[in-house]
Tab-separated table of C-alpha atoms and ligand atoms in Angstrom:
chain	number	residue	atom	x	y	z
U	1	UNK	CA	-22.588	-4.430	-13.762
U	2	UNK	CA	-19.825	-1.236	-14.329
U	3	UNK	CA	-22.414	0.523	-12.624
U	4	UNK	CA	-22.507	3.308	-15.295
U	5	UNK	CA	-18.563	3.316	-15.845
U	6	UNK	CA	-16.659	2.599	-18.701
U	7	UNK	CA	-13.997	0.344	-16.784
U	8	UNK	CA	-14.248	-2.445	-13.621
U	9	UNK	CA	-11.118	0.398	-12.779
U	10	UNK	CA	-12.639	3.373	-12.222
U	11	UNK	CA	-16.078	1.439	-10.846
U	12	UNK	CA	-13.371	0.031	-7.943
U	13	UNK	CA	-11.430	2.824	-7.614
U	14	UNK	CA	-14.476	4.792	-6.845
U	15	UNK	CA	-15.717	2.297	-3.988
U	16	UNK	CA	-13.240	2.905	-2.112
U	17	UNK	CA	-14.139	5.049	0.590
U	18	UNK	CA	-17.125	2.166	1.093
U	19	UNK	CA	-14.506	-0.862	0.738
U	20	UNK	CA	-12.497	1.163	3.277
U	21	UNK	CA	-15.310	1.822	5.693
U	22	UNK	CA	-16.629	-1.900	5.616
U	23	UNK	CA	-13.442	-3.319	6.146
U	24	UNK	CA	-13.245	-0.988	9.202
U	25	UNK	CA	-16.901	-2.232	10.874
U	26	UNK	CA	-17.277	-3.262	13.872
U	27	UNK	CA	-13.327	-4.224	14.467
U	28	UNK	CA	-12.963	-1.134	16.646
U	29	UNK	CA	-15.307	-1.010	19.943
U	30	UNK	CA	-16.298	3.113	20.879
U	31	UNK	CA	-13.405	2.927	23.517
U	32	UNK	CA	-10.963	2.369	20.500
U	33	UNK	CA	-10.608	-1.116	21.625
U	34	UNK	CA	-9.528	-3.821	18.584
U	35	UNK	CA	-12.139	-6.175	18.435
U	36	UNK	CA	-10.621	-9.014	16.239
U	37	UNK	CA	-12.118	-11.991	17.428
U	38	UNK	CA	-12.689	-13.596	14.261
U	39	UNK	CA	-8.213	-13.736	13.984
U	40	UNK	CA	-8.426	-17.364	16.124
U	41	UNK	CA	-4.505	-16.430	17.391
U	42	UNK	CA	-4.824	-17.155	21.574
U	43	UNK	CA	-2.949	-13.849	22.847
U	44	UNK	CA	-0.595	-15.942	24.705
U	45	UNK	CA	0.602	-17.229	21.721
U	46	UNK	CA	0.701	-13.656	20.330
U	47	UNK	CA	2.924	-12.797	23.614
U	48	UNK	CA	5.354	-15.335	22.429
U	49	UNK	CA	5.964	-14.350	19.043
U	50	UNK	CA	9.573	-12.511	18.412
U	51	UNK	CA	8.834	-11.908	15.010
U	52	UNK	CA	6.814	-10.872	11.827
U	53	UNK	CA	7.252	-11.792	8.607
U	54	UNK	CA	5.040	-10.355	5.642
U	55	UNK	CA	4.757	-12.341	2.385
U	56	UNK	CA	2.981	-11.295	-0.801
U	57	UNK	CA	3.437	-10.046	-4.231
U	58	UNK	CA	2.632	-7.434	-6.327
U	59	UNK	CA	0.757	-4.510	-5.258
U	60	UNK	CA	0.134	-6.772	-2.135
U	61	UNK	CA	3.439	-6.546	-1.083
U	62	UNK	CA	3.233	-3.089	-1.409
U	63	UNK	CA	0.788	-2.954	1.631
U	64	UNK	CA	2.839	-5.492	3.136
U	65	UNK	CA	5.997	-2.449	3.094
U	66	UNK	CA	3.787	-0.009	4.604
U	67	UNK	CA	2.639	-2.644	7.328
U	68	UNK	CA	6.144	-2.781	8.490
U	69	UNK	CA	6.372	0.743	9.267
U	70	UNK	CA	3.297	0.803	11.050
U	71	UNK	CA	4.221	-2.765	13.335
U	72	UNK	CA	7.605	-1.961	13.945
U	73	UNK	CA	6.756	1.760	15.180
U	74	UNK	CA	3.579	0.839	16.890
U	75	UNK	CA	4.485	-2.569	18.821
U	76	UNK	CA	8.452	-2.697	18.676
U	77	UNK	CA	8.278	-6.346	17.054
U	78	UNK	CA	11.029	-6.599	14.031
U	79	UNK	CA	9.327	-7.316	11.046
U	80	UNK	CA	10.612	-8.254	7.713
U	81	UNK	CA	8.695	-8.062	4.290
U	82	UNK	CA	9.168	-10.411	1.495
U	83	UNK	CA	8.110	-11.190	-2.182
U	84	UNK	CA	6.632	-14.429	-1.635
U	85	UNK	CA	8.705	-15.968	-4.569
U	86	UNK	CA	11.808	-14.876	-2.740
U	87	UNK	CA	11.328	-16.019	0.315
U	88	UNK	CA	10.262	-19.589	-0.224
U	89	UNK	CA	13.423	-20.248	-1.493
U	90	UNK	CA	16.158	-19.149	0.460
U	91	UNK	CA	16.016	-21.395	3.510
U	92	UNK	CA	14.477	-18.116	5.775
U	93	UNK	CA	14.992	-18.484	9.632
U	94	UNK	CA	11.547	-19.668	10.909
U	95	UNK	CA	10.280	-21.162	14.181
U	96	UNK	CA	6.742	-21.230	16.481
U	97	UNK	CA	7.759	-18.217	17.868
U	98	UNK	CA	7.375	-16.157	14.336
U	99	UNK	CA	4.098	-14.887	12.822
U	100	UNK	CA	3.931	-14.832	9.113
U	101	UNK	CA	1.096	-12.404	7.478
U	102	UNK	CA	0.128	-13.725	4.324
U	103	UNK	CA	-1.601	-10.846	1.871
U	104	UNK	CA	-3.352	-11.604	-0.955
U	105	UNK	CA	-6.524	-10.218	-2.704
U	106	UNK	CA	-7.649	-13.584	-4.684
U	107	UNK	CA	-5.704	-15.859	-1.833
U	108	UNK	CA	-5.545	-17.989	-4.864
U	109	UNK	CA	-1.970	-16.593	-5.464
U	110	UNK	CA	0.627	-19.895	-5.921
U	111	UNK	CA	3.590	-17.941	-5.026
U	112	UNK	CA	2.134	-16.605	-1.915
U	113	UNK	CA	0.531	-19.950	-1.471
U	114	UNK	CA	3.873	-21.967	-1.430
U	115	UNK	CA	5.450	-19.235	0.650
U	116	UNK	CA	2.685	-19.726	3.669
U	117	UNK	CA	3.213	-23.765	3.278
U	118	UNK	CA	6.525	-23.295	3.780
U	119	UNK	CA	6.174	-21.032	6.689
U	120	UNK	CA	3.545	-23.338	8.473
U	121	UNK	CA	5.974	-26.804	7.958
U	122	UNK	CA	9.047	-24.990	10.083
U	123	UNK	CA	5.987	-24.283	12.932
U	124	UNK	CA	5.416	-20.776	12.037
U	125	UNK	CA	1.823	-19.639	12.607
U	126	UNK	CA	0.218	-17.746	9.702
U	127	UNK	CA	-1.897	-15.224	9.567
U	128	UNK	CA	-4.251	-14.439	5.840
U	129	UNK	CA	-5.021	-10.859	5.056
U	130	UNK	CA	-7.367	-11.683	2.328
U	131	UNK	CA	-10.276	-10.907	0.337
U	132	UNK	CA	-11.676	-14.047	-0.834
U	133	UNK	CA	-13.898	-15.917	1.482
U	134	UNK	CA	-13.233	-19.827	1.561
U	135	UNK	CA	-10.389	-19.550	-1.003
U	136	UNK	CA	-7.061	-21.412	-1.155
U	137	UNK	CA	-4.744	-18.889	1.312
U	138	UNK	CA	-6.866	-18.701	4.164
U	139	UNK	CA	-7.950	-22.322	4.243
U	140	UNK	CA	-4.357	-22.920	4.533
U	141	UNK	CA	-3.605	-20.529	7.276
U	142	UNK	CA	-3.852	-20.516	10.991
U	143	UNK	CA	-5.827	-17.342	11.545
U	144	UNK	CA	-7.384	-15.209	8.988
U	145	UNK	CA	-8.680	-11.371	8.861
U	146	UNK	CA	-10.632	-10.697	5.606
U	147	UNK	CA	-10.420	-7.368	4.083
U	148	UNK	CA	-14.031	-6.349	2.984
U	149	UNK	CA	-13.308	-4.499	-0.546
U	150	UNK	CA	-16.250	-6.606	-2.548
U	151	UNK	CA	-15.221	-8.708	-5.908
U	152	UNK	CA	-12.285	-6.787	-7.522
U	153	UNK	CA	-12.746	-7.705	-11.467
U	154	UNK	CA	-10.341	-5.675	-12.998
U	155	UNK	CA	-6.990	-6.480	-13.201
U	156	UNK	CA	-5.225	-4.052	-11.489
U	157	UNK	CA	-5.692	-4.070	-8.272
U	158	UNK	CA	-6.864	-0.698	-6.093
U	159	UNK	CA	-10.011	-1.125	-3.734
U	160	UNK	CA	-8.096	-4.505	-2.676
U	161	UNK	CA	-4.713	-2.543	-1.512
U	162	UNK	CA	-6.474	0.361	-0.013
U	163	UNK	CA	-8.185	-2.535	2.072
U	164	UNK	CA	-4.802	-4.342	2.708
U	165	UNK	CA	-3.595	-1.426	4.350
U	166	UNK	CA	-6.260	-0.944	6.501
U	167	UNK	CA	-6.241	-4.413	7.249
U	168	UNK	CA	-2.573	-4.551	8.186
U	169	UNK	CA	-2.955	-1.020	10.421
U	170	UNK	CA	-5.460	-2.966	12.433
U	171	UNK	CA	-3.530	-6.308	12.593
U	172	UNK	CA	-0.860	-3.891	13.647
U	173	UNK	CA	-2.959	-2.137	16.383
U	174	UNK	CA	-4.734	-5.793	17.795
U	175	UNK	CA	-1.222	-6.998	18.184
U	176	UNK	CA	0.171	-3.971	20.431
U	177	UNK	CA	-3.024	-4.561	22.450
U	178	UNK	CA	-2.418	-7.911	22.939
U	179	UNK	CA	0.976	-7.654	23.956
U	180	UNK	CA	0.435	-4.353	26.278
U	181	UNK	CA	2.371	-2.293	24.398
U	182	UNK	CA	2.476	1.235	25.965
U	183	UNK	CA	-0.530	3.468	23.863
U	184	UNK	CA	0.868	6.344	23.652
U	185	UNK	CA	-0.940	9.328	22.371
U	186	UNK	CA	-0.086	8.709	18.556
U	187	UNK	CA	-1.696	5.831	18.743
U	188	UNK	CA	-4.885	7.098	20.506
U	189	UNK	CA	-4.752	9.401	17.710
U	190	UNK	CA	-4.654	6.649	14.746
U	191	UNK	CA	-7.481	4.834	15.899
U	192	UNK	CA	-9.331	7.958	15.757
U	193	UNK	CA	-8.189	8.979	12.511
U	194	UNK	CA	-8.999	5.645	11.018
U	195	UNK	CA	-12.721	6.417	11.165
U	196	UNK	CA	-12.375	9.508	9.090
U	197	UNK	CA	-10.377	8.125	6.359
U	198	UNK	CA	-13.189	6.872	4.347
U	199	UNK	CA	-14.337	10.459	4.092
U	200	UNK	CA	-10.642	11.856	3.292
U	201	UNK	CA	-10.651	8.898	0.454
U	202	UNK	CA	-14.075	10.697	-0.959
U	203	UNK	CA	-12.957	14.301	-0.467
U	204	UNK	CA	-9.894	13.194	-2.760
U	205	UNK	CA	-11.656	11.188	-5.441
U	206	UNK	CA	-13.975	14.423	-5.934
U	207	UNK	CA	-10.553	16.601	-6.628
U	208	UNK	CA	-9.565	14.113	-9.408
U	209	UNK	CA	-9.789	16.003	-12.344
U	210	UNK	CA	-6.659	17.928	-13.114
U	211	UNK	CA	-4.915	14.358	-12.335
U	212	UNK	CA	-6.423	13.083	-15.476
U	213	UNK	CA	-5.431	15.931	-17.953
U	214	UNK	CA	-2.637	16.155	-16.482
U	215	UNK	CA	-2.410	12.270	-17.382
U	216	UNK	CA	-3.783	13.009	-20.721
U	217	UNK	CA	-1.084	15.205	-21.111
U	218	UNK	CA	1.615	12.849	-20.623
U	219	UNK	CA	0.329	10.246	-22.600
U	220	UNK	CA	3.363	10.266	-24.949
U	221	UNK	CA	5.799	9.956	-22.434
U	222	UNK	CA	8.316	7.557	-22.933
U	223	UNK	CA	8.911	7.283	-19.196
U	224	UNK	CA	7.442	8.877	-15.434
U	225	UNK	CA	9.767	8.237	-12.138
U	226	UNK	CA	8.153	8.013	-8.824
U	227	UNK	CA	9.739	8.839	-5.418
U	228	UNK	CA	8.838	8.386	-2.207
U	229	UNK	CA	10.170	8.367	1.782
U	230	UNK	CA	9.158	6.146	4.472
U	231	UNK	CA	5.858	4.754	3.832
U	232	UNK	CA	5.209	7.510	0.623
U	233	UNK	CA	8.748	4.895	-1.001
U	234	UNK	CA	6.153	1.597	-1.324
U	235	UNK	CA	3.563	4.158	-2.572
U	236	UNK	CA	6.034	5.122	-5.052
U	237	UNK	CA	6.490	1.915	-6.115
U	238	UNK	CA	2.536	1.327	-6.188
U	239	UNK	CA	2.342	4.408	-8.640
U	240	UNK	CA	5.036	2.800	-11.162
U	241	UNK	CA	3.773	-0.991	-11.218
U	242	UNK	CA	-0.018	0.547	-12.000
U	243	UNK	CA	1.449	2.888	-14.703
U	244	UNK	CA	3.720	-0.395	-16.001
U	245	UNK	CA	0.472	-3.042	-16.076
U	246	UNK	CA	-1.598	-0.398	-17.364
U	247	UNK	CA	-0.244	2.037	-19.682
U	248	UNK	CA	2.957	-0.777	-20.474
U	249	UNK	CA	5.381	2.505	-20.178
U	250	UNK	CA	8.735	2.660	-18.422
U	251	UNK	CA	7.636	3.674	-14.452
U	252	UNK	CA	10.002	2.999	-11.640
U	253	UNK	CA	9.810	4.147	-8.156
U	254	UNK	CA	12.576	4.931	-5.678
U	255	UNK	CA	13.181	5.709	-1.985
U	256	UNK	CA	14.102	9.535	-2.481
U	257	UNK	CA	17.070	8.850	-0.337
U	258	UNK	CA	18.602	6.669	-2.861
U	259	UNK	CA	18.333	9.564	-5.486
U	260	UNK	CA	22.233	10.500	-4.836
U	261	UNK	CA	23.452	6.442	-4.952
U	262	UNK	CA	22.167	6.520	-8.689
U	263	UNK	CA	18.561	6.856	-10.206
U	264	UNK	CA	19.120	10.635	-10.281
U	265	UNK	CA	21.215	9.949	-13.494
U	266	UNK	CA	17.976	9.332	-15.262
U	267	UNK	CA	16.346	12.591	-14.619
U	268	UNK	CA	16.849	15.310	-17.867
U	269	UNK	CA	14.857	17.682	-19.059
U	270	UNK	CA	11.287	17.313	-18.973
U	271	UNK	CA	10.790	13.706	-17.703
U	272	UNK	CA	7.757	13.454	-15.284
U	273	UNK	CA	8.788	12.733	-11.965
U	274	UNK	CA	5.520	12.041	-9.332
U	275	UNK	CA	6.968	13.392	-5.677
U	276	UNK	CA	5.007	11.646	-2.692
U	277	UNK	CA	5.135	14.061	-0.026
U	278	UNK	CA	5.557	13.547	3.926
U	279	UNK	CA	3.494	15.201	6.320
U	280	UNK	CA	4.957	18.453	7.350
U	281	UNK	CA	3.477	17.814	10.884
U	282	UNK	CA	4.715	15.016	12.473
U	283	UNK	CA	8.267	14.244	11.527
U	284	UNK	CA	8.974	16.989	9.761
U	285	UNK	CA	12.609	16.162	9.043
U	286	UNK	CA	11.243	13.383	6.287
U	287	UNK	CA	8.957	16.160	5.127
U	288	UNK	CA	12.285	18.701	4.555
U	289	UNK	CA	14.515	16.208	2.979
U	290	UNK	CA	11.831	15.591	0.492
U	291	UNK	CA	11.750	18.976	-0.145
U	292	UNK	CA	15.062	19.422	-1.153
U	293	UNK	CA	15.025	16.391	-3.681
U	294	UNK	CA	12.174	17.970	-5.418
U	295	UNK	CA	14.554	20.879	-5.743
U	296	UNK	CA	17.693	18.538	-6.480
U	297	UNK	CA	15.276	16.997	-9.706
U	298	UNK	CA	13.833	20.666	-10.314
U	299	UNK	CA	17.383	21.488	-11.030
U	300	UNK	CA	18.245	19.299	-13.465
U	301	UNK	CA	15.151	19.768	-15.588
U	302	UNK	CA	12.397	17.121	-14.100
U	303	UNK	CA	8.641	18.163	-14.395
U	304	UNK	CA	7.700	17.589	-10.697
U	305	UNK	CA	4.160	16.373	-9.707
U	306	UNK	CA	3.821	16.573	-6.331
U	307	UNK	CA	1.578	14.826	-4.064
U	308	UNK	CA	1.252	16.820	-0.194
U	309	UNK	CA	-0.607	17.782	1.995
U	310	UNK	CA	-3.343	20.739	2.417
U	311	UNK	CA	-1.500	23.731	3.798
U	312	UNK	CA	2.370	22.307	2.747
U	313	UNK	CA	2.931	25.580	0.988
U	314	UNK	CA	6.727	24.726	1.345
U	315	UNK	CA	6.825	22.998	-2.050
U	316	UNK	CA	4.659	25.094	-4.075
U	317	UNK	CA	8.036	27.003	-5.581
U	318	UNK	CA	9.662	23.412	-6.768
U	319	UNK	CA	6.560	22.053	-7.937
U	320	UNK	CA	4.832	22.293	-11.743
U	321	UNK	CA	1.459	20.465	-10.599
U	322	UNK	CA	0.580	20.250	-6.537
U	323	UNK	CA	-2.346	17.737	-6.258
U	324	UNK	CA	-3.427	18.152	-2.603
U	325	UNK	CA	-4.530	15.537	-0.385
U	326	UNK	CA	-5.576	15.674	3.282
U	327	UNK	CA	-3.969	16.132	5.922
U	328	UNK	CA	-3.191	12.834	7.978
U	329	UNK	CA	-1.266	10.906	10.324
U	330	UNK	CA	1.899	10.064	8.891
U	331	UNK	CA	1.726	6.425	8.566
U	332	UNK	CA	-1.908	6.659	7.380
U	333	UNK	CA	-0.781	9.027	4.627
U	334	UNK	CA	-0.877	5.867	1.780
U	335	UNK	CA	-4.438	5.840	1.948
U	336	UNK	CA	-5.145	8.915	0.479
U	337	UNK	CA	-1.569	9.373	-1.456
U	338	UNK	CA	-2.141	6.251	-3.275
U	339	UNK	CA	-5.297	7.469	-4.834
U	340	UNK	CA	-4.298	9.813	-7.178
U	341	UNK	CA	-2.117	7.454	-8.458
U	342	UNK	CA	-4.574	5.189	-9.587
U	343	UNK	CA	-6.429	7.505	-10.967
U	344	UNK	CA	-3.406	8.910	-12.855
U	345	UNK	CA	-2.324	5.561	-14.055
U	346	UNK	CA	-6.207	4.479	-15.231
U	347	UNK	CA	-6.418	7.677	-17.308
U	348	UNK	CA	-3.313	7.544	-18.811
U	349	UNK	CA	-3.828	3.824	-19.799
U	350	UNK	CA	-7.103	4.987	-21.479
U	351	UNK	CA	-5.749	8.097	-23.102
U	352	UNK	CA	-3.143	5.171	-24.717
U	353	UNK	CA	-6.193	3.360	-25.908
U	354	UNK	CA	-5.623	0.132	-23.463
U	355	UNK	CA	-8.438	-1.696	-21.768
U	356	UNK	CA	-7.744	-0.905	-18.145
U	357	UNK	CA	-9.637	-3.953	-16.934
U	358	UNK	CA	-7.401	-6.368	-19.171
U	359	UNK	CA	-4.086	-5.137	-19.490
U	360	UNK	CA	-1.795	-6.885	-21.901
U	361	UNK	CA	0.300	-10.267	-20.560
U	362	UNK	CA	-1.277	-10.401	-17.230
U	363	UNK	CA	-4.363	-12.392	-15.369
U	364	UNK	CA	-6.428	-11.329	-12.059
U	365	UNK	CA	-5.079	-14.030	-10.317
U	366	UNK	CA	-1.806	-15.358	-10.618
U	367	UNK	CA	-2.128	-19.471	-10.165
U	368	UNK	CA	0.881	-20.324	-11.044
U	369	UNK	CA	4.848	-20.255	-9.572
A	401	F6R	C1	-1.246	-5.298	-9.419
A	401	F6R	C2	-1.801	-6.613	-9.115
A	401	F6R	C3	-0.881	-7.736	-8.764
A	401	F6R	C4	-1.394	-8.470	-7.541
A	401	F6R	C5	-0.513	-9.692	-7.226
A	401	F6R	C6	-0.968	-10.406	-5.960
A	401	F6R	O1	-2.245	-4.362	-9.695
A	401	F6R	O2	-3.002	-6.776	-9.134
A	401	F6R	O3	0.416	-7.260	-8.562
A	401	F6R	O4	-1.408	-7.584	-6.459
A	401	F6R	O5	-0.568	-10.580	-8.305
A	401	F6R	O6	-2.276	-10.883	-6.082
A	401	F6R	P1	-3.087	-11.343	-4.821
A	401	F6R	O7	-3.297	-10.167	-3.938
A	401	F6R	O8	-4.384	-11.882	-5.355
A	401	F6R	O9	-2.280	-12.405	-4.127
């Protein structure tokens, strides 16, 4: 049932670009219309909601980050993102007029599960991103919108968050339609994009290779630092909890901005730092302060992997390995950038002689608070 792979992993992270596709049918008419009937949220009630509230964990509330770039900049609704274990128990601000999304791949998840029941008794309505049909999360729920990755056996989780995302972009997108927000031309452009990402997910998988020996290479490292800006920060973070699970090595990511406030004390010589790249089209000035931290971490010794775009030639001098992904709108850039990532962690993993599919300490779903 690995299909002719050696790991559940590399099966799921090479279904992608289908997991992506499915959860994509039939949810955008041919005028680029969201067609999201099966979310049973009444647009007037969607008119009245002042606020969003994300709650997951894990790499699920990694999509949950990026979803708050995408809702805030798309439909001008604040949005807040929380760790499900946080959030239940600080007393947050809730009424009828707030939307919680819950995201979770097993919707089994207890943390995320107490979260949403906590949500739904101050009158909040919530929403399931999920990928389990019939389980625990979205029988508890309000609405649900089910991503379409297929069963996701191993541990660590991959065709599930690239479906999250996509999930959350179109939760994003329904909601400005609902509430008439103005469609400007990026948007136009986003919902055309969307239908080519499956094949930008492909065209990356099939450059893989010197991602894992590079990975092979590194598989003494005592530690690899991620950074990221904007929606490449989460992806960051992404990168380091699938290299922790997986390879059990010391992996953190950071917000590249933050560099300067402290982390940049733990770059010396040679330690592998993975550079998520921002579009150089688009807003470019996210794209140019990246470029000088690569050059701030060059400086003091780092070996910089960096993730950009086709045709960013502007960090080829600061950078020991370039791994090239397509070019894309900005906020859809974690669907491709998060790719090499997996693959980078599920090599590495292997190359330490750990089963990917059953990493040490942890379980597929996580049933208990
Ligand atoms: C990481 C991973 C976990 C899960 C988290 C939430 O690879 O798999 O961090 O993402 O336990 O699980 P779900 O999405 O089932 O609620």
């Amino acid at each position: 049932e690995k299909g002719g792979y050696d790991y559940f992993m590399l099966k799921e992270i090479a279904e992608q670009p289908r997991a992506v596709a499915d959860t994509l049918l039939g949810r955008i008419d041919a005028t680029g219309r969201l067609t999201l009937d099966e979310v049973r949220i009444p647009d007037p009630v969607l008119r009245e909601v002042q606020k969003i509230v994300i709650v997951a964990c894990g790499t699920a509330f990694h999509a949950g980050m990026i979803a708050k770039y995408a809702i805030e900049h798309w439909t001008r609704v604040p949005c807040e993102v929380e760790l499900a274990s946080e959030f239940r128990y600080r007393d947050p601000i809730l009424d009828r007029r707030t939307l919680v999304i819950a995201v979770s791949q097993s919707g089994e998840t207890m943390d995320t599960l107490m979260a949403l029941r906590h949500a739904r008794e101050q009158g909040a309505k919530v929403l399931a991103v999920c990928n389990t049909n019939g389980s625990t999360i979205p029988r508890e729920s309000d609405a649900v919108l089910y991503t379409r990755a297929g069963p996701e056996v191993a541990v660590a989780s991959t065709k599930a968050f690239l479906t999250q995302l996509v999930a959350c972009y179109l939760v994003a997108l329904w909601f400005g339609q609902a509430r008439g927000t103005q469609w400007g031309d990026e948007v136009t452009a986003v919902v055309r994009e969307l239908a080519d990402i499956s094949a930008k997910v492909e065209q990356v998988l099939a450059t893989m290779e010197p991602v894992r020996e590079l990975a092979r290479s590194l598989s003494d490292r005592g530690t690899v630092l991620f950074l990221g800006r904007h929606v490449g920060y989460p992806v960051a973070l992404e990168g380091a909890l699938k290299l922790k699970e997986l390879a059990y090595m010391h992996a953190e990511g950071f917000a590249a901005g933050e560099l300067k406030h402290g982390p940049i004390a733990l770059v010396e010589a040679g330690v592998p730092v993975v550079v998520v790249v921002p579009s150089p089209r688009g807003r470019s000035v996210l794209h140019d302060k990246m470029v000088s931290n690569i050059q701030e971490i060059r400086a003091r010794g780092a070996r910089t992997i960096v993730i950009a775009e086709d045709g960013d030639e502007a960090v080829v001098p600061y950078a020991d390995h370039v791994v090239r992904i397509p070019q894309t709108p900005v906020l859809l850039q974690p669907l491709v950038a998060t790719v090499p990532l997996q693959v980078f962690a599920c090599e590495l993993a292997t190359a330490r002689g750990n089963d990917v599919d059953q990493p040490r300490n942890l379980a597929k779903s996580v049933t208990v608070e």
